[in-house]
PDB file of C-alpha atoms in Angstrom:
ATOM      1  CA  UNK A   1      10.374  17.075 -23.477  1.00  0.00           C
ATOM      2  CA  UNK A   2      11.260  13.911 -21.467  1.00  0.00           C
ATOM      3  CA  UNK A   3      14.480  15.325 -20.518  1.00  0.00           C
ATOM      4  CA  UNK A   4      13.108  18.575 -19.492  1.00  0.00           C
ATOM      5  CA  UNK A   5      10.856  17.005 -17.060  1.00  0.00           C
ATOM      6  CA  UNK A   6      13.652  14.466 -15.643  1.00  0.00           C
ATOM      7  CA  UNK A   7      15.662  18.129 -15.355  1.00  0.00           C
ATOM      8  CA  UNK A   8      12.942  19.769 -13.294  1.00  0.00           C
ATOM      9  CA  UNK A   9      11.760  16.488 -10.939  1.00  0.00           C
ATOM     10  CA  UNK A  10      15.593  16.568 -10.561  1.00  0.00           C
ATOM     11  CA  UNK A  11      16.103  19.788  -9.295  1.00  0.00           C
ATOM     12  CA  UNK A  12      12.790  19.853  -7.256  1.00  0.00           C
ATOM     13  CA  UNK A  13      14.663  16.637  -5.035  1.00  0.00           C
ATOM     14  CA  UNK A  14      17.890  18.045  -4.796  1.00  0.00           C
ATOM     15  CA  UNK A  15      19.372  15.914  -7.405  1.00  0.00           C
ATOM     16  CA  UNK A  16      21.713  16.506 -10.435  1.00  0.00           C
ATOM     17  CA  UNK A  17      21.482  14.730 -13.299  1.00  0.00           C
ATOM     18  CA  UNK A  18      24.938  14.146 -15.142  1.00  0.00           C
ATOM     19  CA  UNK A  19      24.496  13.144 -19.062  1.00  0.00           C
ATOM     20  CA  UNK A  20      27.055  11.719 -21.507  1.00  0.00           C
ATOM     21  CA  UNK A  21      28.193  14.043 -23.915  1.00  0.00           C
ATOM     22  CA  UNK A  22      30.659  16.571 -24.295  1.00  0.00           C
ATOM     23  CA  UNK A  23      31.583  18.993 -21.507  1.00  0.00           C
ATOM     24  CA  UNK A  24      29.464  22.137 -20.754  1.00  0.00           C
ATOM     25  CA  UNK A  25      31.457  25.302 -20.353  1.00  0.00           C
ATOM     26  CA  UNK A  26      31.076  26.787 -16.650  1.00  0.00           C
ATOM     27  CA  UNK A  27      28.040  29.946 -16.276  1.00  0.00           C
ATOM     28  CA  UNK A  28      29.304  33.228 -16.701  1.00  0.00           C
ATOM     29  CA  UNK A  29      30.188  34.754 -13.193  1.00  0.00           C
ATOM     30  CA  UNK A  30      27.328  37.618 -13.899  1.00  0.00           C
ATOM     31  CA  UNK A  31      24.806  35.396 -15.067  1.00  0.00           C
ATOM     32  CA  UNK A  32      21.828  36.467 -12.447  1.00  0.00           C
ATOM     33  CA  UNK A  33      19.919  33.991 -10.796  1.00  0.00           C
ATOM     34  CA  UNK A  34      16.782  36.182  -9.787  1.00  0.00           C
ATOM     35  CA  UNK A  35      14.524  34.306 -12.172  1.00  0.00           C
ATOM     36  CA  UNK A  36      15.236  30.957 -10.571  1.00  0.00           C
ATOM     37  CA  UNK A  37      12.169  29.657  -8.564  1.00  0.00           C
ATOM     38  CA  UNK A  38      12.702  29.809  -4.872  1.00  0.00           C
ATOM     39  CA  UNK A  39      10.751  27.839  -1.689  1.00  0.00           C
ATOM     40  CA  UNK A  40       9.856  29.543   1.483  1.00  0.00           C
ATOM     41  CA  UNK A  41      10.692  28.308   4.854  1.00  0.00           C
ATOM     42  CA  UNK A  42       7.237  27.318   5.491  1.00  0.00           C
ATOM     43  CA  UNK A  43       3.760  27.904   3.302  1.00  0.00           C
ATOM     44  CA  UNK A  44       2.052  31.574   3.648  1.00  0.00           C
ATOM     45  CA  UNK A  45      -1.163  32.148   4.291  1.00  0.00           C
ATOM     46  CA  UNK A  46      -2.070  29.258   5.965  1.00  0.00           C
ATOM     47  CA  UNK A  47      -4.582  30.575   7.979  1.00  0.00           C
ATOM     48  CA  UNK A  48      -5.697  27.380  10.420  1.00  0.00           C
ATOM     49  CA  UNK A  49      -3.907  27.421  13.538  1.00  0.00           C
ATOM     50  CA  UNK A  50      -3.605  23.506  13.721  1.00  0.00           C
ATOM     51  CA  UNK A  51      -1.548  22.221  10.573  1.00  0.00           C
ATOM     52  CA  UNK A  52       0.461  19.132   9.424  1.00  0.00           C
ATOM     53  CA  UNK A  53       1.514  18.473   5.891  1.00  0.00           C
ATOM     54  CA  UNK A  54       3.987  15.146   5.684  1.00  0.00           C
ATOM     55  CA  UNK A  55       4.629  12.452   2.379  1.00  0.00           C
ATOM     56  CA  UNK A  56       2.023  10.197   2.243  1.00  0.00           C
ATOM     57  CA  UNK A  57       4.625   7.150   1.386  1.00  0.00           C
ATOM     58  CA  UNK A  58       6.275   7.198   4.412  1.00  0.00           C
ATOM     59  CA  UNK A  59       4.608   9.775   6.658  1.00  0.00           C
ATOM     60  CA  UNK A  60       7.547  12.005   7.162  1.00  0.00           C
ATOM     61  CA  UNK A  61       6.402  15.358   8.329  1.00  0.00           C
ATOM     62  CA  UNK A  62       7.271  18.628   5.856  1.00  0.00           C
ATOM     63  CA  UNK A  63       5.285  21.075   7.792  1.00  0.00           C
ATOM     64  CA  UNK A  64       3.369  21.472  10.868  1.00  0.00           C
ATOM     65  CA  UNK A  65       1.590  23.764  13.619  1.00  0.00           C
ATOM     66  CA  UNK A  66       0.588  22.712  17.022  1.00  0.00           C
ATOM     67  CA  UNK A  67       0.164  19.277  15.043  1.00  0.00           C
ATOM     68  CA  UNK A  68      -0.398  17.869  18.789  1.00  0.00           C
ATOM     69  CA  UNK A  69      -2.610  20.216  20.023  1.00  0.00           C
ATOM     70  CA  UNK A  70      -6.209  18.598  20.863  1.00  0.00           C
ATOM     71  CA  UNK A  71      -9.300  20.121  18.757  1.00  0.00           C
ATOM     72  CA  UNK A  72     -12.308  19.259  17.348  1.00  0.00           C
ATOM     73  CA  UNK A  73     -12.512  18.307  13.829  1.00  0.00           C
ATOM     74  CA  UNK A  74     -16.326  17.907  12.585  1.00  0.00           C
ATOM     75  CA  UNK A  75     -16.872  15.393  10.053  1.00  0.00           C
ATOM     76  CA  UNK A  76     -13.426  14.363   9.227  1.00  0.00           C
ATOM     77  CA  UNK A  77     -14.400  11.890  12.008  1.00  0.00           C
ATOM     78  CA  UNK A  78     -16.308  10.148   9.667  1.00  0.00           C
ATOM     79  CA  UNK A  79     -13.199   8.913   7.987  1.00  0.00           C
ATOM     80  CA  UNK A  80     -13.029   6.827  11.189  1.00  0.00           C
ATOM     81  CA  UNK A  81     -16.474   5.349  11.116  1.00  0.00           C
ATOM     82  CA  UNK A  82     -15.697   4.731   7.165  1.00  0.00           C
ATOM     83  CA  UNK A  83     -12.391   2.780   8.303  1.00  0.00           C
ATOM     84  CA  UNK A  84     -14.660   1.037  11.450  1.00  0.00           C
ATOM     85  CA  UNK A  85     -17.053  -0.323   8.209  1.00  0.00           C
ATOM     86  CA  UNK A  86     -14.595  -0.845   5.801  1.00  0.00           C
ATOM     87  CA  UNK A  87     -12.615  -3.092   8.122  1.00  0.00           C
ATOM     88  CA  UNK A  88     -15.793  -4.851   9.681  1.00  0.00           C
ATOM     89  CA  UNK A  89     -16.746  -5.545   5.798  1.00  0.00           C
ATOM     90  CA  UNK A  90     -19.800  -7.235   4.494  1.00  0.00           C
ATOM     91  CA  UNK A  91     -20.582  -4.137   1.968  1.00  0.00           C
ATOM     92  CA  UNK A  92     -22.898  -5.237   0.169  1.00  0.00           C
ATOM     93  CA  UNK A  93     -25.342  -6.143   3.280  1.00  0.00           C
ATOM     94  CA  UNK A  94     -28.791  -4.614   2.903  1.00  0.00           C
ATOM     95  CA  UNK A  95     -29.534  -2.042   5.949  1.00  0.00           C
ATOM     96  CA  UNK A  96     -32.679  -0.064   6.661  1.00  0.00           C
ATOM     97  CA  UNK A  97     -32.475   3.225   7.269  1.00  0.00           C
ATOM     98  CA  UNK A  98     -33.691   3.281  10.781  1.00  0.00           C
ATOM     99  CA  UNK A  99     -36.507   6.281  11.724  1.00  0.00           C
ATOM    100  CA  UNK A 100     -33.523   7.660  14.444  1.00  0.00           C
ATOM    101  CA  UNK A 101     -32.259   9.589  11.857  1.00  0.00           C
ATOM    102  CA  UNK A 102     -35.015  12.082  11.826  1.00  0.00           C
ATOM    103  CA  UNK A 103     -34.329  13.353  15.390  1.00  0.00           C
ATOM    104  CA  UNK A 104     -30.754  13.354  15.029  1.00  0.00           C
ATOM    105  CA  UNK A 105     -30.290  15.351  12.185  1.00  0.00           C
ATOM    106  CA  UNK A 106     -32.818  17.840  13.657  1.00  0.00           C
ATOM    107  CA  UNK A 107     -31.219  18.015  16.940  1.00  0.00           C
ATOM    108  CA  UNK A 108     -27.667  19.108  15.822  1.00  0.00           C
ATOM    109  CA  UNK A 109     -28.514  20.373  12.487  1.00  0.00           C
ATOM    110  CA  UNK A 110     -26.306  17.523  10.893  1.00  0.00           C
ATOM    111  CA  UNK A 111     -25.682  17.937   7.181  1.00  0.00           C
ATOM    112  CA  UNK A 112     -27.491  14.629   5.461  1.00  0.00           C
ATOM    113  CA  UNK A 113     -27.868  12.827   2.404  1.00  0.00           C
ATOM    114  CA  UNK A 114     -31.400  13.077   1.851  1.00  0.00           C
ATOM    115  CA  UNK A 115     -32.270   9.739   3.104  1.00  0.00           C
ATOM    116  CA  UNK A 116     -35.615   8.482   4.575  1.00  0.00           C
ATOM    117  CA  UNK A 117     -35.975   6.254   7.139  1.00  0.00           C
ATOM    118  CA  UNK A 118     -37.319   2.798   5.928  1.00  0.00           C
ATOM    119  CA  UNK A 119     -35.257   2.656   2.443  1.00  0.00           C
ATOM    120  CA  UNK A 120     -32.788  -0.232   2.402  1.00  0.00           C
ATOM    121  CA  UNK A 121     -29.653   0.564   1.014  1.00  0.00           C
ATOM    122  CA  UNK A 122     -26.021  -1.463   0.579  1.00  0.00           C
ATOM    123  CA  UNK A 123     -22.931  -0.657   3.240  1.00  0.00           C
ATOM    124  CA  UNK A 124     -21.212   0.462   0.403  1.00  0.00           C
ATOM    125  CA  UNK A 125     -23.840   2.917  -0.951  1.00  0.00           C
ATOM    126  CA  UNK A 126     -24.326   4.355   2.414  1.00  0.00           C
ATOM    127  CA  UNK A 127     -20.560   5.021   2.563  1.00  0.00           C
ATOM    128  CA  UNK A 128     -20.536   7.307  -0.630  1.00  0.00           C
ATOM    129  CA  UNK A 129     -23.838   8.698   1.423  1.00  0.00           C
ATOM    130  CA  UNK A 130     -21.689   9.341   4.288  1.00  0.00           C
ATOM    131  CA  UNK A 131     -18.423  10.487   2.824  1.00  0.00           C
ATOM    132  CA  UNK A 132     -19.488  12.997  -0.389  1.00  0.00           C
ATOM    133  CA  UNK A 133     -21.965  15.347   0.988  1.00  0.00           C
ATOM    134  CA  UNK A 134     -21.340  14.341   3.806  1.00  0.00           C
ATOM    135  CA  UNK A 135     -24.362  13.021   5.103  1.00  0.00           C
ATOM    136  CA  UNK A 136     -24.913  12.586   9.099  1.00  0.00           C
ATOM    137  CA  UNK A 137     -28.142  10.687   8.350  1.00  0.00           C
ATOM    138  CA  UNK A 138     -25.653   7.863   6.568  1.00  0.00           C
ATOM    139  CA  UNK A 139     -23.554   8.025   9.544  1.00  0.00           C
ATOM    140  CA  UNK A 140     -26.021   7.322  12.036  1.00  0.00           C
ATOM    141  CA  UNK A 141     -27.659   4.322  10.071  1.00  0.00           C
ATOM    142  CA  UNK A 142     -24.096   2.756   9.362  1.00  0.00           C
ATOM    143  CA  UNK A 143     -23.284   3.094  13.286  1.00  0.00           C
ATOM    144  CA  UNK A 144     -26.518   1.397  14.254  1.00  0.00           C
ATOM    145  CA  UNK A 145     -25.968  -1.106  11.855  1.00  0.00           C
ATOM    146  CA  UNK A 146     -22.581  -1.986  12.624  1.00  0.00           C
ATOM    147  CA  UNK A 147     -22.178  -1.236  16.004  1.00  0.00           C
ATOM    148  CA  UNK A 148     -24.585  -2.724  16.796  1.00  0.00           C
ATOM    149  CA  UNK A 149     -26.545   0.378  18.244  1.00  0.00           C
ATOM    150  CA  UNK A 150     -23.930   3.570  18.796  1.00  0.00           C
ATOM    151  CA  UNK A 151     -22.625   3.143  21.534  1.00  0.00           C
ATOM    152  CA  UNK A 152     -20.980  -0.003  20.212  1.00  0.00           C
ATOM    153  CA  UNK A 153     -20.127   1.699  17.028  1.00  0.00           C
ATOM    154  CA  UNK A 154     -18.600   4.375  19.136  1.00  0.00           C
ATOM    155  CA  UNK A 155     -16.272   2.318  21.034  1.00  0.00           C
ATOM    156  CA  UNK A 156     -15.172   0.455  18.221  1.00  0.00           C
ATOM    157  CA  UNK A 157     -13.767   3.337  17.314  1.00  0.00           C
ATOM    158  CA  UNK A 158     -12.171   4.408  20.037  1.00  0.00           C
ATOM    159  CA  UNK A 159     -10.591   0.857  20.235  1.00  0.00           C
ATOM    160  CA  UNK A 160      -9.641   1.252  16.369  1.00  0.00           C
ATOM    161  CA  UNK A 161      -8.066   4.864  17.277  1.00  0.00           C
ATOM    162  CA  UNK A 162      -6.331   3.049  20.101  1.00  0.00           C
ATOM    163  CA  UNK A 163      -5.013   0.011  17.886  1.00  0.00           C
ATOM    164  CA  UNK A 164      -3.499   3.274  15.383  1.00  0.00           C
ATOM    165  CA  UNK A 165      -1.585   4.783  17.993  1.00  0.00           C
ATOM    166  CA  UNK A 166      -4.087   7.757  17.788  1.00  0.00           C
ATOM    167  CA  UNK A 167      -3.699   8.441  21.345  1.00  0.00           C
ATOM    168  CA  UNK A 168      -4.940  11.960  21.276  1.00  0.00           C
ATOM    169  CA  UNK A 169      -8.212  11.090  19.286  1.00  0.00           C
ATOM    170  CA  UNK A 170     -11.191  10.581  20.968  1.00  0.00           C
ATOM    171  CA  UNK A 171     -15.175   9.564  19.807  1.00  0.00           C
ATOM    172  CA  UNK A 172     -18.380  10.214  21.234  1.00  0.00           C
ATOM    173  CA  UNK A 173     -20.422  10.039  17.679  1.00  0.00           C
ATOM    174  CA  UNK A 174     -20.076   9.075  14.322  1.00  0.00           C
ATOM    175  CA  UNK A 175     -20.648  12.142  12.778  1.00  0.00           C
ATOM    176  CA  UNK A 176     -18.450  14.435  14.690  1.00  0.00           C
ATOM    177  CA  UNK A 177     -21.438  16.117  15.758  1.00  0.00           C
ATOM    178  CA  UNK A 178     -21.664  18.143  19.296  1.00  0.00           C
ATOM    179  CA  UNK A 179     -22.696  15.043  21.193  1.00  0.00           C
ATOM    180  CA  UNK A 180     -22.865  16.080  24.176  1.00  0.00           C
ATOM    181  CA  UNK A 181     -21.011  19.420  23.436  1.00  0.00           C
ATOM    182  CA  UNK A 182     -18.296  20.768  21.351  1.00  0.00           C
ATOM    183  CA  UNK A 183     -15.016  19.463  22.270  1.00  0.00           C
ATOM    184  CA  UNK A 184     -16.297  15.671  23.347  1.00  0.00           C
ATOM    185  CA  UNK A 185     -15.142  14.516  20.302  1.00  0.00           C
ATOM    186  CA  UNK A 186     -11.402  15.700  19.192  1.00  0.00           C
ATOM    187  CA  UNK A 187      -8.413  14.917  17.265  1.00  0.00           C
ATOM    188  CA  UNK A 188      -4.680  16.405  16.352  1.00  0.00           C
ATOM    189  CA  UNK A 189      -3.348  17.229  12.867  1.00  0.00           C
ATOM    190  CA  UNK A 190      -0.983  14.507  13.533  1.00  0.00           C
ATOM    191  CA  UNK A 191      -3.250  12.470  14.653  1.00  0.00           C
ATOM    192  CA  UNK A 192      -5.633  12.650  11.789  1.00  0.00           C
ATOM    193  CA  UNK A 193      -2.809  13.004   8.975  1.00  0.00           C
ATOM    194  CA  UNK A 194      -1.592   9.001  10.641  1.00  0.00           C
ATOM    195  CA  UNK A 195      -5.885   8.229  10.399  1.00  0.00           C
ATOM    196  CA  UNK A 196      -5.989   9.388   6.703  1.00  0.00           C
ATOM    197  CA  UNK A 197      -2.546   7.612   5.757  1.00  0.00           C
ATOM    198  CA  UNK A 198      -4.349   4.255   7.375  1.00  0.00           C
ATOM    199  CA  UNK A 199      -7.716   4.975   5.412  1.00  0.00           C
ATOM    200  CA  UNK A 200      -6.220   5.232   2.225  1.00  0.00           C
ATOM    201  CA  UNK A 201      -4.139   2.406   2.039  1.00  0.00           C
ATOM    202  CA  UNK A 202      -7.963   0.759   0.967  1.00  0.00           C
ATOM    203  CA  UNK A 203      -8.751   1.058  -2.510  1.00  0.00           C
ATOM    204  CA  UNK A 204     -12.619   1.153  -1.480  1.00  0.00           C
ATOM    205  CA  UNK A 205     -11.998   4.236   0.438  1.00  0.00           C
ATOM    206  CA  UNK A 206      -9.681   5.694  -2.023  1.00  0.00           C
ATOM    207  CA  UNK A 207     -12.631   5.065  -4.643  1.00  0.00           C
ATOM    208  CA  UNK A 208     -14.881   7.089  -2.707  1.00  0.00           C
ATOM    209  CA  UNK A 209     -13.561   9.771  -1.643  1.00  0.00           C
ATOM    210  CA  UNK A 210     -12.005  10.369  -4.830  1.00  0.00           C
ATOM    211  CA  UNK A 211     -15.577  10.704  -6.519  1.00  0.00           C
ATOM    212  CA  UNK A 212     -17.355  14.192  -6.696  1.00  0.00           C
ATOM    213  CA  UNK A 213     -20.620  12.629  -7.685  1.00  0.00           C
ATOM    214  CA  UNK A 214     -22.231   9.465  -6.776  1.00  0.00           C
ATOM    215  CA  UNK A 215     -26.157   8.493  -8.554  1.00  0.00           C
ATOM    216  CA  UNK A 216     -28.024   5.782  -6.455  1.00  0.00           C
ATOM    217  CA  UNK A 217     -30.591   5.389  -9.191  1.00  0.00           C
ATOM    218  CA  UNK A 218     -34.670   4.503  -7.496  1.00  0.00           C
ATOM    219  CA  UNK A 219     -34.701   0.819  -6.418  1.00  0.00           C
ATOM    220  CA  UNK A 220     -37.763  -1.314  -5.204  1.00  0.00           C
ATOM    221  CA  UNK A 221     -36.492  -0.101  -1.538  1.00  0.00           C
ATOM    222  CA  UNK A 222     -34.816   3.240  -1.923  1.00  0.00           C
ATOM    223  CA  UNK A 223     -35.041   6.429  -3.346  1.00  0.00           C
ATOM    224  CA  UNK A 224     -33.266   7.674  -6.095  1.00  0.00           C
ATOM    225  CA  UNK A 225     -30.281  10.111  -4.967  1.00  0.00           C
ATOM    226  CA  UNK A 226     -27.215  12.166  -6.217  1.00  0.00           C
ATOM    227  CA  UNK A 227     -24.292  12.783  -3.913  1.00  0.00           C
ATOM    228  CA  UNK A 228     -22.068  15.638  -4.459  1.00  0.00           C
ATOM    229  CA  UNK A 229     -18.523  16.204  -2.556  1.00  0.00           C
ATOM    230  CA  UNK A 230     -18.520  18.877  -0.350  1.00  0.00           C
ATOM    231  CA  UNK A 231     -14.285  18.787  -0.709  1.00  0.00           C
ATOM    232  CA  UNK A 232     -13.786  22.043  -3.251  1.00  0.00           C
ATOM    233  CA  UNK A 233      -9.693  20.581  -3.737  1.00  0.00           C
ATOM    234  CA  UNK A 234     -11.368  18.256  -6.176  1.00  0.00           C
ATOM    235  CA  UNK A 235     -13.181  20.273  -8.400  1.00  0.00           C
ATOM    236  CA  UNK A 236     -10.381  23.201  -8.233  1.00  0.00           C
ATOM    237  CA  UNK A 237      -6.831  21.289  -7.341  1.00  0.00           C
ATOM    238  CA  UNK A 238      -5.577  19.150 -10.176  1.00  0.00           C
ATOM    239  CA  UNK A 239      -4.000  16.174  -8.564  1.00  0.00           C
ATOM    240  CA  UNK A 240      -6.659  16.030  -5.718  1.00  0.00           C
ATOM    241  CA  UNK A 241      -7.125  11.835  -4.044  1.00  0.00           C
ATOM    242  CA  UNK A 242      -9.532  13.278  -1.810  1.00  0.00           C
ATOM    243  CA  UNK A 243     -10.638  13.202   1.380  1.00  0.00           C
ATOM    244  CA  UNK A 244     -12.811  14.795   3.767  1.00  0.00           C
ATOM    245  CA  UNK A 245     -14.073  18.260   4.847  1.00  0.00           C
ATOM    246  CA  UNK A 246     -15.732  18.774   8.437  1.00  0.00           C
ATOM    247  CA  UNK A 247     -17.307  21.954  10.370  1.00  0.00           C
ATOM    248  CA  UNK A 248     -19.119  22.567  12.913  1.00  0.00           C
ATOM    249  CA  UNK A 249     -19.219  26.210  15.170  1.00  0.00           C
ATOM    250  CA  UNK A 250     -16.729  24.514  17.607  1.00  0.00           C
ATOM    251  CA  UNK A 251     -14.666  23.174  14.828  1.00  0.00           C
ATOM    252  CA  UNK A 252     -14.616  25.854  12.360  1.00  0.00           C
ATOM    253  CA  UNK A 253     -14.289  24.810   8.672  1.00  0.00           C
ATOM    254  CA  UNK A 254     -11.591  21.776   8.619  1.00  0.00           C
ATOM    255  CA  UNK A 255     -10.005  19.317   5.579  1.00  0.00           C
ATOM    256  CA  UNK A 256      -8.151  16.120   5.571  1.00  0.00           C
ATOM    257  CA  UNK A 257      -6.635  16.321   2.139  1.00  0.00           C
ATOM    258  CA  UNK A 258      -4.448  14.560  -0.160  1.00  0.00           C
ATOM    259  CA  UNK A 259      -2.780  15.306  -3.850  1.00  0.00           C
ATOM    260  CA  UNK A 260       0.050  13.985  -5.952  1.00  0.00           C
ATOM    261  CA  UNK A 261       2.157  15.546  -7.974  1.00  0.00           C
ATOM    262  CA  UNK A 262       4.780  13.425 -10.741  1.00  0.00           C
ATOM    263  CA  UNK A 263       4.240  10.255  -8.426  1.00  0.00           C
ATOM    264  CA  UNK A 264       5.182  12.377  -5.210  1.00  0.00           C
ATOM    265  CA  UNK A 265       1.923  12.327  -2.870  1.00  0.00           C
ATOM    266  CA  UNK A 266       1.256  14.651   0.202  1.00  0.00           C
ATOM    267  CA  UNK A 267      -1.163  14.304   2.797  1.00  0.00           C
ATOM    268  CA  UNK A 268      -2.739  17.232   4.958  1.00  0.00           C
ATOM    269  CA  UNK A 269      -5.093  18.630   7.084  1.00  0.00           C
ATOM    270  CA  UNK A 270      -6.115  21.808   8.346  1.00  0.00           C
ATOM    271  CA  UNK A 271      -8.640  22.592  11.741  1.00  0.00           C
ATOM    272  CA  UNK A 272      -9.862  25.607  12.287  1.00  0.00           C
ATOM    273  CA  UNK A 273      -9.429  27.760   8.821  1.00  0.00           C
ATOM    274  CA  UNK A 274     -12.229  29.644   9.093  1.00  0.00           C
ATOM    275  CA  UNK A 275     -15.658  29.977  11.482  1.00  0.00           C
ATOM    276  CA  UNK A 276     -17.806  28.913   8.812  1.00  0.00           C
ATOM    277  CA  UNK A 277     -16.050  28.905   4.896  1.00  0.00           C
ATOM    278  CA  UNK A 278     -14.987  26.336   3.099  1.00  0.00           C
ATOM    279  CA  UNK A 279     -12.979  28.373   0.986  1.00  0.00           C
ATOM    280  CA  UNK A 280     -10.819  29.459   3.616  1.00  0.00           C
ATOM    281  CA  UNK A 281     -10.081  25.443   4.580  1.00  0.00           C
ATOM    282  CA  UNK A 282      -9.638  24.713   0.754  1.00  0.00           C
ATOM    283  CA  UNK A 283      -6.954  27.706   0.375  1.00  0.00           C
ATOM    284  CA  UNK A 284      -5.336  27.040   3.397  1.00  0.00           C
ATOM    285  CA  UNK A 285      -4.605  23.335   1.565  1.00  0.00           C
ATOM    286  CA  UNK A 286      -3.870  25.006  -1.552  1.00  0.00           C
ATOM    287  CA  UNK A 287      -1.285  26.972  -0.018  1.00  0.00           C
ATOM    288  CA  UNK A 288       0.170  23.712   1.900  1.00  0.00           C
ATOM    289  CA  UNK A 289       0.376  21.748  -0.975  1.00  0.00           C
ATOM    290  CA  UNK A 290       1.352  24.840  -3.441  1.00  0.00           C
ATOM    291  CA  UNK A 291       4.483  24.740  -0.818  1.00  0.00           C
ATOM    292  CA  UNK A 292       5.006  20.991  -0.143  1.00  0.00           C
ATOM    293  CA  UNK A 293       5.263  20.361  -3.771  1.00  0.00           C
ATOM    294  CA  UNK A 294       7.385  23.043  -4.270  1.00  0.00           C
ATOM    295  CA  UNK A 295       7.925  25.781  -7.312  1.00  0.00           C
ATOM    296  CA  UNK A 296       8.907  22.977 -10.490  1.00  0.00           C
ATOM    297  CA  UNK A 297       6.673  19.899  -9.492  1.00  0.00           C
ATOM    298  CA  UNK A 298       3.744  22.334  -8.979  1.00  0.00           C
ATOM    299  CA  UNK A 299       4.673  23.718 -12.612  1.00  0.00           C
ATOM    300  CA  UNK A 300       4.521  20.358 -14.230  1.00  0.00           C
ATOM    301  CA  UNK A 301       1.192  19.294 -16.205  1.00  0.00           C
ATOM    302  CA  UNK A 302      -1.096  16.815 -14.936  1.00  0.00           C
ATOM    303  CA  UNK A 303      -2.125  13.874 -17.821  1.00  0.00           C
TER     304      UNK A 303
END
């Protein structure tokens, strides 16, 4: 069995292995090859029309469309206000969920967490607030928190996309909410693909959104609560790292994404799949990493 999966990793790189043992005699010249797996020039029915697939060792690029074409990206921006936290650190500092929250979920129908302003909860809680369903309310409180205020959160992460090289990403909320309209904030598959690379290199990030549930049980200061992932790869992709789903009716349905496959990992993300399903954003990565992986490595079992 161990052989047979050295044979196929083998022949999904390009490489052949040679054994000892005594010589093999050479394939009959009729022997038809039509059962062999094959790989297409590119993944179909990828249906985003901003792209980018690439290793996540080494960030090579496998596949890509308009990967440096400017568009909005929803909450995928929160992976940047999860990296502004994560690298400010202090996790485990108690913050109050501040009464702001109220008005700006209402005003651009943000998704949220369920939280109520004047419960105190940890950095680190309100992460796996932020980051699994995705919560706008957890955004908002980390930003005034850490910025301080958001306008100070909001540059730090422009100065943080600026420090990455990111120079076609741009801020103007936490959330990746219409503030003040639809394109203000905005990103590129390449872009984003370099921002997820960065974010995952933490093993606190990589905990969280890796998670498809999270229980904050009731404290003296907080409510209790149950977050749920919004990203459908981990439920339905085996192989899934994570890592964040975003829409909004600018941005369509959108996912950064990452999987592995026999110690091979790929990174993606797609903008744009759909007006308003998930599914479509959660095939469209299917499809990507159905390709990237190619016909044997996507045939071997995961553990």
């Amino acid at each position: 069995m161990r052989s047979f999966a050295r044979v196929m990793l083998a022949a999904a790189s390009g490489l052949l292995l040679v054994s000892p043992g005594p010589a093999l005699a050479a394939p009959a010249a009729n022997v038809s090859h039509d059962q062999l797996p094959t790989m297409s020039a590119e993944p179909d029915g990828v249906q985003a029309p901003f792209a980018e697939l690439a290793d996540a060792n080494t960030g090579a690029v496998r596949w890509s469309r308009q990967p440096n074409t400017r568009a909005p990206m929803g909450s995928i921006t929160k992976v940047m206000t999860a990296l502004v936290v994560l690298e400010s650190g202090d996790l485990d500092r108690a913050i109050t969920v501040p009464p702001g929250i109220i008005a700006y979920d209402r005003k651009y129908d943000g998704s949220t967490a369920g939280l109520v302003p004047g419960e105190v909860l940890t950095a680190r809680q309100l992460l796996y607030a932020m980051m699994l369903p995705s919560g706008c309310d957890a955004a908002y409180t980390l930003a005034e928190s850490y910025g301080p205020g958001q306008a100070g959160f909001i540059a730090e992460m422009n100065a943080t996309a600026a420090r990455l090289g990111l120079s076609n990403t741009h801020f103007t909320d936490p959330s990746g909410l219409p503030a003040p309209n639809g394109y203000s904030t905005y990103s590129t598959p390449a872009d984003l693909v370099k921002l997820g690379m960065r974010a995952m290199t933490l093993p606190i990030f990589r905990d969280i959104v890796r998670s498809q549930t999270y229980h904050q049980p009731a404290g003296p200061a907080n409510r209790d609560h149950v977050w749920r992932t919004t990203n459908l790869l981990l439920r339905d992709y085996p192989g899934t790292l994570g890592i964040k789903t975003g829409s909004t009716d600018t941005a369509g349905t959108c996912l950064l994404f990452e999987a592995t496959r026999a110690g091979q990992p790929l990174i993606g993300v797609v903008l744009h799949s759909s007006p308003t399903s998930d599914a479509a954003a959660a095939t469209d990565a299917r499809h990507m990493l159905d390709w990237g992986f190619g016909p044997l490595l996507s045939l071997i079992p995961l553990p």
